[in-house]
Tab-separated table of C-alpha atoms in Angstrom:
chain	number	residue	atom	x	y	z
M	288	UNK	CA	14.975	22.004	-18.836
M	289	UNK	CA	14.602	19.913	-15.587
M	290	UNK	CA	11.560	17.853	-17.234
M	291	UNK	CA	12.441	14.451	-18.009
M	292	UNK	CA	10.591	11.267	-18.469
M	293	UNK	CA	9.792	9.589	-15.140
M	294	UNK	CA	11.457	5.988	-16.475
M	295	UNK	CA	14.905	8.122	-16.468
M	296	UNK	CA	15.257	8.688	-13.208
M	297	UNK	CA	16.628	6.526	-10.753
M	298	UNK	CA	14.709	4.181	-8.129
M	299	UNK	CA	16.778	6.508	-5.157
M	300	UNK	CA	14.659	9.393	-6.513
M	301	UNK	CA	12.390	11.108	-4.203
M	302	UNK	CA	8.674	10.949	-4.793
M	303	UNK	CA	5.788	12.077	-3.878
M	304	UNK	CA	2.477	10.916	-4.264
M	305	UNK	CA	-0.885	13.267	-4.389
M	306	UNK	CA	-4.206	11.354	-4.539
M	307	UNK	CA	-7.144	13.590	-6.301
M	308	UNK	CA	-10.702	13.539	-4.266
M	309	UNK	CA	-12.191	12.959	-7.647
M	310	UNK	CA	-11.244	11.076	-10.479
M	311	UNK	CA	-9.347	13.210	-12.767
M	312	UNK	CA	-11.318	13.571	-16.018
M	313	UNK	CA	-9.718	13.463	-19.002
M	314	UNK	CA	-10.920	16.856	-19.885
M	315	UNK	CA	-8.860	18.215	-17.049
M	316	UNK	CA	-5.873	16.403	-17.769
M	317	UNK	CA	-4.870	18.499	-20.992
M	318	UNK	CA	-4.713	21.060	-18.711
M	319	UNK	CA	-2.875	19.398	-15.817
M	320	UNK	CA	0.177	18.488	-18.109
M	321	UNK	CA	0.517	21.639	-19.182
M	322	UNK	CA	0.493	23.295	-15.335
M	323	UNK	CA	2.533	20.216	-14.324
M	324	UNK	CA	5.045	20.772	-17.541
M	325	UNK	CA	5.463	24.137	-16.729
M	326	UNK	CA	5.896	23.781	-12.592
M	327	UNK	CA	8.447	21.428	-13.151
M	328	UNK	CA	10.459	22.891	-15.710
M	329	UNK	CA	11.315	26.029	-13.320
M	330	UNK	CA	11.504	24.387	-10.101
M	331	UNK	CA	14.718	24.694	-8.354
M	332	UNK	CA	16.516	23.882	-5.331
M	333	UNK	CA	18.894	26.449	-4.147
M	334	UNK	CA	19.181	27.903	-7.463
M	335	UNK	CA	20.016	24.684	-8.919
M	336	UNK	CA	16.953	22.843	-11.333
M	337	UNK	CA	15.687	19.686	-10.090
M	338	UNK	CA	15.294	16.877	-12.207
M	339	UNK	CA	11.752	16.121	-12.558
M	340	UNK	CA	8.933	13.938	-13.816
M	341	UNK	CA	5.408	13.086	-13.298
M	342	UNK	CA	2.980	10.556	-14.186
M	343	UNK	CA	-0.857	10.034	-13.285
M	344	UNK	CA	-1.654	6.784	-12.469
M	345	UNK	CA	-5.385	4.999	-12.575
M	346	UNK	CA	-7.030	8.764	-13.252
M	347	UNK	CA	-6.708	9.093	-9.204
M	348	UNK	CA	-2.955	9.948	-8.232
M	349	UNK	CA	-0.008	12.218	-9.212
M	350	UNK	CA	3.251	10.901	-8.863
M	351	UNK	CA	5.879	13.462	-8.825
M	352	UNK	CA	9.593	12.439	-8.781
M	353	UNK	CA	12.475	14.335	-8.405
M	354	UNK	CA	16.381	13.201	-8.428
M	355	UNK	CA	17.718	13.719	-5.263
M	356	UNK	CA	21.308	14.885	-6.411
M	357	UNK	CA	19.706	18.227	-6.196
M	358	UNK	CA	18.285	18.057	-3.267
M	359	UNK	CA	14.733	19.598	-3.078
M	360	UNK	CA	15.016	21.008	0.272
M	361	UNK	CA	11.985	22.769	2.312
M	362	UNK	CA	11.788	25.851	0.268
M	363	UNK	CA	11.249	24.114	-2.959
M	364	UNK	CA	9.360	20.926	-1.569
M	365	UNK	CA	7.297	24.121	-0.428
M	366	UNK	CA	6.590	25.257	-3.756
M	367	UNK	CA	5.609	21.679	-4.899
M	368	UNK	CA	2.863	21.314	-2.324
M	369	UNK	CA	1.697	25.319	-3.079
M	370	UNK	CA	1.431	24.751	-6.982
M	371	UNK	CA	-0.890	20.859	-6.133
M	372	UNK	CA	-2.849	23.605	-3.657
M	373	UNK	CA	-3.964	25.478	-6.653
M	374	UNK	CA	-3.520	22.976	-9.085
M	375	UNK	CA	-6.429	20.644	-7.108
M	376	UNK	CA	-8.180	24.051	-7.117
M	377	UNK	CA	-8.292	24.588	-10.577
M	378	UNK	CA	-9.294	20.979	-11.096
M	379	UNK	CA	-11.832	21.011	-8.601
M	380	UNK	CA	-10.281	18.658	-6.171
M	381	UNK	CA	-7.736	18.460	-3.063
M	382	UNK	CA	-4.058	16.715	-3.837
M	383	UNK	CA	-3.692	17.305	-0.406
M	384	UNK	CA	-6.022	15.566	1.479
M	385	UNK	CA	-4.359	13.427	4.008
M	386	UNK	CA	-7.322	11.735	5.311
M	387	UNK	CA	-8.325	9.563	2.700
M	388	UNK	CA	-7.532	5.584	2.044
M	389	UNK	CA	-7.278	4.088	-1.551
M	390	UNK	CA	-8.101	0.820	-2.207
M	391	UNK	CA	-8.678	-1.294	-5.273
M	392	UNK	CA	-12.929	-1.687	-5.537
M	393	UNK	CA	-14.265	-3.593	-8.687
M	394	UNK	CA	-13.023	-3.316	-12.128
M	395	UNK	CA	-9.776	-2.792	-10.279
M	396	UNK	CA	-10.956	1.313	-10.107
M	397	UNK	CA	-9.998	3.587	-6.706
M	398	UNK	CA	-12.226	4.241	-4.103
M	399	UNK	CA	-11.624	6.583	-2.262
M	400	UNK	CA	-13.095	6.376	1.412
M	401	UNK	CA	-11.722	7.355	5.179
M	402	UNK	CA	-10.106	5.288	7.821
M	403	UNK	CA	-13.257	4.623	9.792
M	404	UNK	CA	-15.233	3.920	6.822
M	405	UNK	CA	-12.330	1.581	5.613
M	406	UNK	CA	-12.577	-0.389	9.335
M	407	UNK	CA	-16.271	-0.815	8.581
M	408	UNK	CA	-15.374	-2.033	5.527
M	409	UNK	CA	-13.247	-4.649	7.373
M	410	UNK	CA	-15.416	-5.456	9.885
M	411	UNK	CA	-18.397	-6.650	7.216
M	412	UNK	CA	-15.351	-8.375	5.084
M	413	UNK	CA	-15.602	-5.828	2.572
M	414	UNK	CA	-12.359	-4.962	2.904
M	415	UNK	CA	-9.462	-8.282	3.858
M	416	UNK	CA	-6.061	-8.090	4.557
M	417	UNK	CA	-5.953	-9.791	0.992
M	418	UNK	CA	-7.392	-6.583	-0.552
M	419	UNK	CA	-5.184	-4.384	-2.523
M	420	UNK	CA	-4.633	-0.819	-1.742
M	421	UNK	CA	-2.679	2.245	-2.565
M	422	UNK	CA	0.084	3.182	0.093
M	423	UNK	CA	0.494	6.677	-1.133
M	424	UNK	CA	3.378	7.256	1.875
M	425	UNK	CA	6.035	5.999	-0.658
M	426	UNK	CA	9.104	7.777	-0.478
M	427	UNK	CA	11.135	6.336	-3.517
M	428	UNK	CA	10.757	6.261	-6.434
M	429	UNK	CA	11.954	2.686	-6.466
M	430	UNK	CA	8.932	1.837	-3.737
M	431	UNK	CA	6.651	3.532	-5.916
M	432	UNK	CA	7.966	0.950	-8.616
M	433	UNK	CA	7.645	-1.828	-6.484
M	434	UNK	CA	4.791	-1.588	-4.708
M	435	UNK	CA	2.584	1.249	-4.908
M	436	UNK	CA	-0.166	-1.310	-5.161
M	437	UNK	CA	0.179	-4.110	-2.712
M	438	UNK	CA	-1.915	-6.208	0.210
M	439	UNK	CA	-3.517	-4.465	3.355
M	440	UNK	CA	-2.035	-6.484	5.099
M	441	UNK	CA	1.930	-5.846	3.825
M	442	UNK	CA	0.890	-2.109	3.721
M	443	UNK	CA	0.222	0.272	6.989
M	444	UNK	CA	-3.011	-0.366	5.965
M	445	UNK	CA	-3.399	-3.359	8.261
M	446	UNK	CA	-3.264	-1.766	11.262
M	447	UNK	CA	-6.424	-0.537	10.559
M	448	UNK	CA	-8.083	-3.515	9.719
M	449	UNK	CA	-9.953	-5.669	12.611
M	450	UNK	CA	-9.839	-8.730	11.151
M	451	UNK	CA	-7.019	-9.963	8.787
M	452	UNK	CA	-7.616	-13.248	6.881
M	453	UNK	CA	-4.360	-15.039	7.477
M	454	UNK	CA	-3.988	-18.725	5.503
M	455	UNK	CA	-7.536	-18.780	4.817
M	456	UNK	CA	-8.803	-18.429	8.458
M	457	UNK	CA	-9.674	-15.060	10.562
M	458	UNK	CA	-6.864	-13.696	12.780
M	459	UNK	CA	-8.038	-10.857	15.150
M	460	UNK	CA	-5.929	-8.519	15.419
C-alpha cells in the first residue's frame, strides 16, 4: 500500500494543491476518501508505488502529497490531474480551475473569487496586503506546512493588489 498518513511524510515531499469551486459538503466527502483512498493506493511511478497522502483542508482544498524518492514523473503526475478531472466531476466541481484566488473572508471561511474581482476588492480596501490568503502554488510539502495561509502581501498575491497598507499607511504600488 502506498497510502500513508500525510504527517509521515517528509517536508521535501511534493505537493499539490487542488482548490474545489464549491465548498465540499460533507455528504460528498465519504465519497471523496474513498476515490482518493483508492487513487492513491495504485498510483505508481515507473512501476514503482508512490508514497502518498491527502488531506482536505477548510472544506475548500485537496492537498495531495507524494514522497519524492519515487519520483512521480509526467505519466503519473498525469494520472493525478485525470482522476481530480473526474473526481471534481463526480462532486460537482472543478479541482482544476486555475483562475480562481482564495482568500480568508469572515468567520475565517474561503472565498473564492477571480483576479480582477480580487483587485476590486483591493481597490475599495476590501481586500489589504494584511489580508490572508491561500497560495495554492506550493510545491512542498514543507511550504504547505509553513505557509499555506499567509499575508497578500508575502504571497504572489500582492502583485495584484493596487494598494498595499505598509506600517499603517497606503503604499501604491
Amino acid at each position: 500500500m502506498a497510502l500513508v498518513p500525510i504527517e509521515e511524510l517528509p517536508d521535501h515531499s511534493r505537493v499539490w494543491i487542488f482548490p474545489s469551486t464549491v465548498p465540499i459538503e460533507e455528504s460528498e466527502r465519504g465519497r471523496l476518501a474513498r476515490d482518493l483512498a483508492a487513487f492513491l493506493e495504485t498510483w505508481a511511478a515507473h512501476g514503482s508505488n508512490i508514497s502518498a497522502a491527502w488531506s482536505i483542508v477548510d472544506d475548500r482544498f485537496i492537498v495531495i502529497a507524494a514522497d519524492e524518492s519515487a519520483s512521480p514523473s509526467g505519466c503519473s503526475i498525469d494520472r493525478l490531474f485525470r482522476f481530480m478531472r473526474s473526481a471534481g466531476e463526480a462532486a460537482g466541481t472543478d479541482f482544476l480551475d486555475s483562475t480562481s484566488i482564495y482568500y480568508r473572508g469572515e468567520g475565517d471561511e474561503p472565498v473564492r473569487t477571480d483576479r480582477v474581482s480580487f483587485q476590486r476588492l483591493a481597490e475599495t480596501g476590501a481586500v489589504t496586503g494584511e489580508s490572508e490568503v491561500y497560495d495554492t502554488l506550493s510545491e512542498s510539502l514543507g511550504d504547505f506546512r509553513r505557509a499555506f495561509v499567509k499575508r497578500a502581501a508575502d504571497s504572489w498575491h500582492g502583485q495584484l493588489l493596487s494598494r498595499l497598507e505598509v506600517g499603517g499607511s497606503r503604499l501604491e504600488v
